[in-house]
Amino acid sequence: MTPIQPLTQQTVSALMALADQPNLSLYMPTHRTFPERTQDPIRLKNLFKTLETSLQQRYPQLQKDTVLAPIQALIDDAAFWNNCPAGIAIFAGQAHFQVVGLHQPVEEVAIVNSHPYLKPLLRLAPLADRYQVLCLSRDSVSVHEGSTQRLHAVELPDSVPTNLVEALGDELTSRDQQGHPDGFSGGGERGDPMMHESGGGGKQDEINLDRERFFRIVDKQITEHCSRVTKLPLILAALPENQAVFRALSRNPLLMAEGVEVDPATLSSAQLASACGELMSIRHGKKLDEAFNRYGVAVGQQLAGDQLPAIARAAVEGRVALLLVAAEQRVAGTMDLSSGEVVLHEDGDPATEDVLDELILAVIRHGGEVVVVPPERVMPTDSGVAAVYRY
């Protein structure tokens, strides 16, 4: 079975490196239920024909069978279709072939160009950003890593304590001093143990002090051995009272302000991934707000543009710092990546090149930032594009 790779920022970077050579790009939604799933191979077969025709027209000198064979093989690969996510993106060329799994359905498109067609991928990539999640309770810790597509446990180095005893050792207040088993009853992870009147208030103070010391050690070790190594945002999964204590003493710059405020022990892996995915979506929404605000400020400074020809010229000159592109906007035509000249086509054929994808490539090549705006967000311009200029 052909492997399906997860969508990551590294995936996008690797595809960017395939520019300036023949590239076949194909996107399509897929289904997991019957009878819709039986139609997916037929959809791929139709898109395959589009690629075959376009390849003959654009690169007649190529050996079509060699380039197209891996895609054609997927049509009858039952195991492949049984394991597809919500959508797939297929990229092929003379020396490369890969299938990328997408966590959301995408519009069908098949394009032959001198670079991979990236706009749909760039729209979804921020939602597939990787993160780590610290699952924390009063006396235990674990770390998971993943994205909206998958989540797996991280094997921590020996120096990172996974429970209270490992962290504090001989410095841990003994259980009998804490009133256990006769000093308290009830309680648990949801709250502080319920002390008997004979236990004394000092014992609860010791328990809270142990928790703070434990959290401080965990924060230091996770920061050093996880966050500084991976550079990934860190989500805290813990009860509200533990969230408050941990955040008050944490020095981890990658700890996200929002957390999963439940006992992580009560969540399955899928539930934890879903809760973290919602927080990452909120984070992406805030980044969109920041990008829109940057454009608004640039308008006031006369460092903004909303007309495609002018933005294209600025892009090849390296003057575009930020480009906003409407996800569902397509502009049929071509763009000269040397001069920035744009030639529009009236043809509505979905196989026709998209000028906006050429524009995206030009901006990224010159170190600019590209934000593909999802359809649920209203673009700040009517043209479907907006740019913030460096000068």
Coordinates of N, CA, C and O in Angstrom, one line a residue, residues 88-185:
I88 N -7.0 14.0 0.4 CA -5.6 13.7 0.0 C -5.0 14.7 -1.0 O -5.8 15.3 -1.8
A89 N -3.7 14.8 -1.0 CA -3.0 15.6 -2.0 C -1.9 14.7 -2.5 O -1.2 14.1 -1.8
I90 N -1.8 14.7 -3.9 CA -0.9 13.8 -4.5 C 0.1 14.7 -5.3 O -0.4 15.6 -6.1
F91 N 1.4 14.5 -5.1 CA 2.4 15.2 -5.9 C 3.3 14.3 -6.6 O 3.8 13.3 -5.9
A92 N 3.5 14.5 -7.9 CA 4.4 13.6 -8.6 C 5.2 14.4 -9.6 O 4.9 15.5 -10.0
G93 N 6.3 13.7 -10.0 CA 7.2 14.3 -11.0 C 8.2 13.2 -11.5 O 8.0 12.0 -11.3
Q94 N 9.2 13.6 -12.2 CA 10.1 12.7 -12.7 C 10.9 11.9 -11.7 O 11.3 10.8 -11.9
A95 N 11.1 12.5 -10.5 CA 11.9 11.9 -9.5 C 11.2 11.9 -8.1 O 11.9 11.7 -7.1
H96 N 10.0 12.2 -8.1 CA 9.3 12.3 -6.8 C 7.8 11.9 -6.9 O 7.2 12.0 -7.9
F97 N 7.3 11.3 -5.8 CA 5.9 10.9 -5.7 C 5.6 10.8 -4.2 O 6.3 10.1 -3.5
Q98 N 4.5 11.5 -3.8 CA 4.1 11.3 -2.4 C 2.6 11.7 -2.3 O 2.1 12.5 -3.1
V99 N 2.0 11.1 -1.3 CA 0.6 11.3 -1.0 C 0.5 11.9 0.4 O 1.1 11.3 1.4
V100 N -0.1 13.0 0.5 CA -0.2 13.7 1.8 C -1.7 13.6 2.3 O -2.6 13.9 1.6
G101 N -1.8 13.2 3.5 CA -3.1 13.1 4.1 C -3.6 14.4 4.7 O -2.8 15.1 5.3
L102 N -4.9 14.8 4.4 CA -5.4 16.0 4.8 C -6.6 15.8 5.8 O -7.4 14.9 5.6
H103 N -6.6 16.6 6.9 CA -7.6 16.4 7.9 C -8.9 17.0 7.6 O -9.9 16.9 8.4
Q104 N -9.0 17.7 6.5 CA -10.3 18.3 6.0 C -10.5 18.0 4.5 O -9.5 17.8 3.8
P105 N -11.8 17.9 4.1 CA -12.0 17.7 2.7 C -11.5 18.9 1.9 O -11.4 20.0 2.4
V106 N -11.1 18.7 0.6 CA -10.6 19.7 -0.3 C -11.4 19.6 -1.6 O -11.9 18.6 -2.0
E107 N -11.3 20.7 -2.3 CA -12.0 20.8 -3.6 C -11.1 20.0 -4.6 O -9.9 20.0 -4.6
E108 N -11.8 19.3 -5.6 CA -11.0 18.5 -6.6 C -10.3 19.4 -7.5 O -10.8 20.4 -8.0
V109 N -9.0 19.2 -7.7 CA -8.2 19.9 -8.7 C -7.0 19.1 -9.1 O -6.5 18.3 -8.4
A110 N -6.7 19.2 -10.4 CA -5.5 18.5 -11.0 C -4.8 19.5 -11.9 O -5.3 19.9 -12.9
I111 N -3.5 19.7 -11.5 CA -2.8 20.8 -12.3 C -1.4 20.3 -12.6 O -0.7 19.6 -11.7
V112 N -0.9 20.6 -13.8 CA 0.5 20.3 -14.2 C 1.2 21.7 -14.3 O 0.7 22.5 -15.0
N113 N 2.3 21.8 -13.6 CA 2.9 23.1 -13.6 C 4.4 22.9 -13.3 O 4.9 21.8 -13.2
S114 N 5.1 24.0 -13.3 CA 6.6 24.0 -13.0 C 6.9 23.9 -11.5 O 8.1 24.0 -11.1
H115 N 5.9 23.8 -10.7 CA 6.1 23.7 -9.2 C 4.8 23.1 -8.7 O 3.7 23.1 -9.3
P116 N 4.9 22.5 -7.5 CA 3.7 22.0 -6.8 C 2.6 23.0 -6.6 O 3.0 24.2 -6.3
Y117 N 1.4 22.7 -6.7 CA 0.3 23.6 -6.4 C 0.1 23.6 -4.9 O -0.4 22.6 -4.4
L118 N 0.4 24.7 -4.3 CA 0.5 24.7 -2.8 C -0.7 25.4 -2.1 O -0.8 25.3 -0.9
K119 N -1.5 26.2 -2.8 CA -2.4 27.1 -2.1 C -3.4 26.3 -1.1 O -3.6 26.6 0.0
P120 N -4.0 25.2 -1.6 CA -4.8 24.4 -0.7 C -4.0 23.9 0.5 O -4.6 23.8 1.6
L121 N -2.8 23.5 0.3 CA -2.0 22.9 1.4 C -1.6 24.0 2.4 O -1.6 23.8 3.6
L122 N -1.3 25.2 1.9 CA -1.0 26.3 2.8 C -2.1 26.7 3.7 O -2.0 27.2 4.8
R123 N -3.3 26.6 3.1 CA -4.5 26.9 3.9 C -4.7 25.9 5.1 O -5.0 26.3 6.2
L124 N -4.3 24.7 4.9 CA -4.5 23.7 6.0 C -3.3 23.5 6.9 O -3.4 23.0 8.0
A125 N -2.1 23.9 6.4 CA -0.9 23.7 7.1 C -0.9 24.2 8.5 O -0.5 23.6 9.5
P126 N -1.4 25.5 8.7 CA -1.4 26.0 10.1 C -2.2 25.2 11.1 O -1.9 25.1 12.2
L127 N -3.3 24.6 10.6 CA -4.2 23.8 11.4 C -3.5 22.4 11.7 O -4.0 21.7 12.6
A128 N -2.4 22.1 11.0 CA -1.7 20.9 11.3 C -0.4 21.1 12.0 O 0.4 20.2 12.1
D129 N -0.3 22.4 12.5 CA 0.9 22.7 13.3 C 1.1 21.7 14.4 O 0.2 21.3 15.1
R130 N 2.3 21.3 14.6 CA 2.6 20.3 15.7 C 2.7 21.1 17.0 O 3.0 22.3 17.1
Y131 N 2.5 20.3 18.1 CA 2.5 20.9 19.4 C 2.8 19.8 20.4 O 2.8 18.6 20.0
Q132 N 3.2 20.1 21.6 CA 3.3 19.1 22.7 C 2.3 19.5 23.8 O 1.9 20.6 23.9
V133 N 1.8 18.4 24.5 CA 0.9 18.6 25.5 C 1.4 18.0 26.8 O 1.9 16.8 26.8
L134 N 1.5 18.8 27.8 CA 2.0 18.3 29.1 C 0.8 17.9 30.0 O -0.1 18.7 30.3
C135 N 0.7 16.6 30.3 CA -0.4 16.1 31.1 C 0.0 16.0 32.5 O 1.0 15.3 32.9
L136 N -0.6 16.9 33.4 CA 0.0 17.1 34.7 C -1.1 16.9 35.8 O -2.2 17.4 35.6
S137 N -0.7 16.2 36.8 CA -1.6 16.1 38.0 C -0.7 16.4 39.2 O 0.5 16.8 39.1
R138 N -1.2 16.2 40.4 CA -0.5 16.5 41.6 C 0.8 15.6 41.8 O 1.8 16.1 42.4
D139 N 0.8 14.4 41.2 CA 1.9 13.6 41.4 C 2.3 12.8 40.2 O 3.0 11.8 40.3
S140 N 1.9 13.2 39.0 CA 2.3 12.5 37.8 C 2.4 13.5 36.6 O 1.8 14.5 36.6
V141 N 3.2 13.1 35.7 CA 3.5 13.9 34.5 C 3.7 13.0 33.3 O 4.4 12.0 33.4
S142 N 3.2 13.4 32.1 CA 3.5 12.7 30.9 C 3.4 13.8 29.8 O 2.8 14.8 29.9
V143 N 4.1 13.5 28.6 CA 4.1 14.4 27.5 C 3.7 13.7 26.3 O 4.1 12.6 26.0
H144 N 2.8 14.4 25.5 CA 2.4 13.8 24.2 C 2.8 14.9 23.1 O 2.9 16.0 23.4
E145 N 2.9 14.4 21.9 CA 3.3 15.3 20.8 C 2.4 14.9 19.6 O 2.1 13.7 19.4
G146 N 2.1 15.9 18.8 CA 1.3 15.5 17.6 C 0.7 16.8 16.9 O 1.2 17.9 17.1
S147 N -0.4 16.5 16.2 CA -1.1 17.6 15.5 C -2.6 17.2 15.5 O -3.0 16.2 16.2
T148 N -3.4 17.8 14.7 CA -4.8 17.5 14.6 C -5.0 16.1 14.0 O -6.0 15.5 14.2
Q149 N -3.9 15.6 13.4 CA -4.1 14.3 12.7 C -3.7 13.1 13.6 O -4.2 12.0 13.4
R150 N -2.7 13.3 14.5 CA -2.3 12.2 15.4 C -1.7 12.8 16.6 O -1.2 13.9 16.6
L151 N -1.6 11.9 17.6 CA -1.0 12.3 18.9 C -0.4 11.1 19.5 O -1.0 10.0 19.5
H152 N 0.9 11.2 19.9 CA 1.6 10.0 20.5 C 2.3 10.4 21.7 O 2.8 11.6 21.9
A153 N 2.5 9.5 22.6 CA 3.3 9.7 23.9 C 4.8 9.9 23.6 O 5.3 9.3 22.7
V154 N 5.4 10.8 24.3 CA 6.8 11.1 24.1 C 7.6 10.3 25.2 O 7.2 10.4 26.4
E155 N 8.6 9.6 24.8 CA 9.5 9.0 25.8 C 10.4 10.0 26.4 O 11.3 10.5 25.7
L156 N 10.2 10.2 27.6 CA 11.0 11.3 28.3 C 12.4 10.8 28.8 O 12.5 9.6 29.2
P157 N 13.4 11.6 28.7 CA 14.7 11.2 29.3 C 14.6 10.9 30.8 O 13.7 11.4 31.5
D158 N 15.6 10.2 31.3 CA 15.6 9.8 32.7 C 15.6 11.0 33.6 O 15.1 10.9 34.8
S159 N 16.1 12.1 33.2 CA 16.2 13.3 34.0 C 14.9 14.0 34.3 O 14.8 14.8 35.2
V160 N 13.9 13.6 33.5 CA 12.6 14.2 33.6 C 11.7 13.3 34.5 O 11.4 12.2 34.2
P161 N 11.3 13.8 35.7 CA 10.5 13.0 36.6 C 9.1 12.8 36.1 O 8.5 13.7 35.5
T162 N 8.6 11.6 36.3 CA 7.2 11.3 35.8 C 6.2 11.2 37.0 O 5.1 11.0 36.7
N163 N 6.7 11.3 38.2 CA 5.8 11.3 39.3 C 6.5 12.1 40.5 O 7.7 12.5 40.4
L164 N 5.7 12.3 41.5 CA 6.1 13.1 42.7 C 7.3 12.6 43.4 O 8.2 13.3 43.8
V165 N 7.3 11.3 43.5 CA 8.4 10.6 44.3 C 9.7 10.8 43.5 O 10.8 11.1 44.1
E166 N 9.7 10.6 42.2 CA 10.9 10.7 41.4 C 11.5 12.2 41.5 O 12.7 12.4 41.5
A167 N 10.6 13.1 41.6 CA 11.0 14.5 41.6 C 11.6 14.9 42.9 O 12.6 15.6 43.0
L168 N 10.9 14.5 44.0 CA 11.3 15.0 45.3 C 12.1 14.1 46.1 O 12.9 14.5 47.0
G169 N 12.0 12.8 45.9 CA 12.8 11.8 46.6 C 12.7 11.9 48.1 O 11.6 12.0 48.7
D170 N 13.9 12.1 48.8 CA 13.9 12.2 50.2 C 13.3 13.5 50.7 O 13.0 13.6 51.9
E171 N 13.2 14.5 49.8 CA 12.6 15.7 50.2 C 11.1 15.7 50.3 O 10.5 16.7 50.7
L172 N 10.5 14.6 49.8 CA 9.0 14.5 49.9 C 8.5 14.4 51.3 O 9.1 13.5 52.0
T173 N 7.5 15.2 51.7 CA 6.9 15.0 53.0 C 6.4 13.6 53.1 O 5.6 13.2 52.2
S174 N 6.7 12.9 54.2 CA 6.3 11.5 54.3 C 4.8 11.4 54.3 O 4.1 12.3 54.8
R175 N 4.3 10.3 53.9 CA 2.8 10.1 53.8 C 2.1 10.2 55.1 O 1.0 10.7 55.3
D176 N 2.8 9.7 56.2 CA 2.2 9.8 57.5 C 2.1 11.2 58.0 O 1.2 11.6 58.7
Q177 N 3.1 12.0 57.6 CA 3.1 13.4 58.0 C 2.0 14.2 57.3 O 1.5 15.2 57.8
Q178 N 1.6 13.7 56.1 CA 0.6 14.3 55.4 C -0.8 13.8 55.9 O -1.8 14.2 55.3
G179 N -0.8 13.0 56.8 CA -2.1 12.5 57.4 C -2.6 11.3 56.6 O -3.8 11.0 56.8
H180 N -1.8 10.6 55.9 CA -2.3 9.4 55.1 C -1.7 8.2 55.7 O -0.5 8.2 56.0
P181 N -2.4 7.1 55.9 CA -3.8 6.9 55.5 C -4.8 7.4 56.5 O -6.0 7.4 56.3
D182 N -4.4 7.8 57.8 CA -5.4 8.1 58.8 C -5.6 9.6 58.9 O -6.5 10.0 59.6
G183 N -4.8 10.4 58.2 CA -5.0 11.8 58.4 C -6.0 12.5 57.6 O -6.4 13.6 57.8
F184 N -6.5 11.8 56.5 CA -7.5 12.4 55.7 C -8.4 11.4 55.0 O -8.0 10.2 55.0
S185 N -9.5 11.8 54.5 CA -10.4 10.9 53.7 C -11.0 11.6 52.6 O -11.1 12.9 52.6

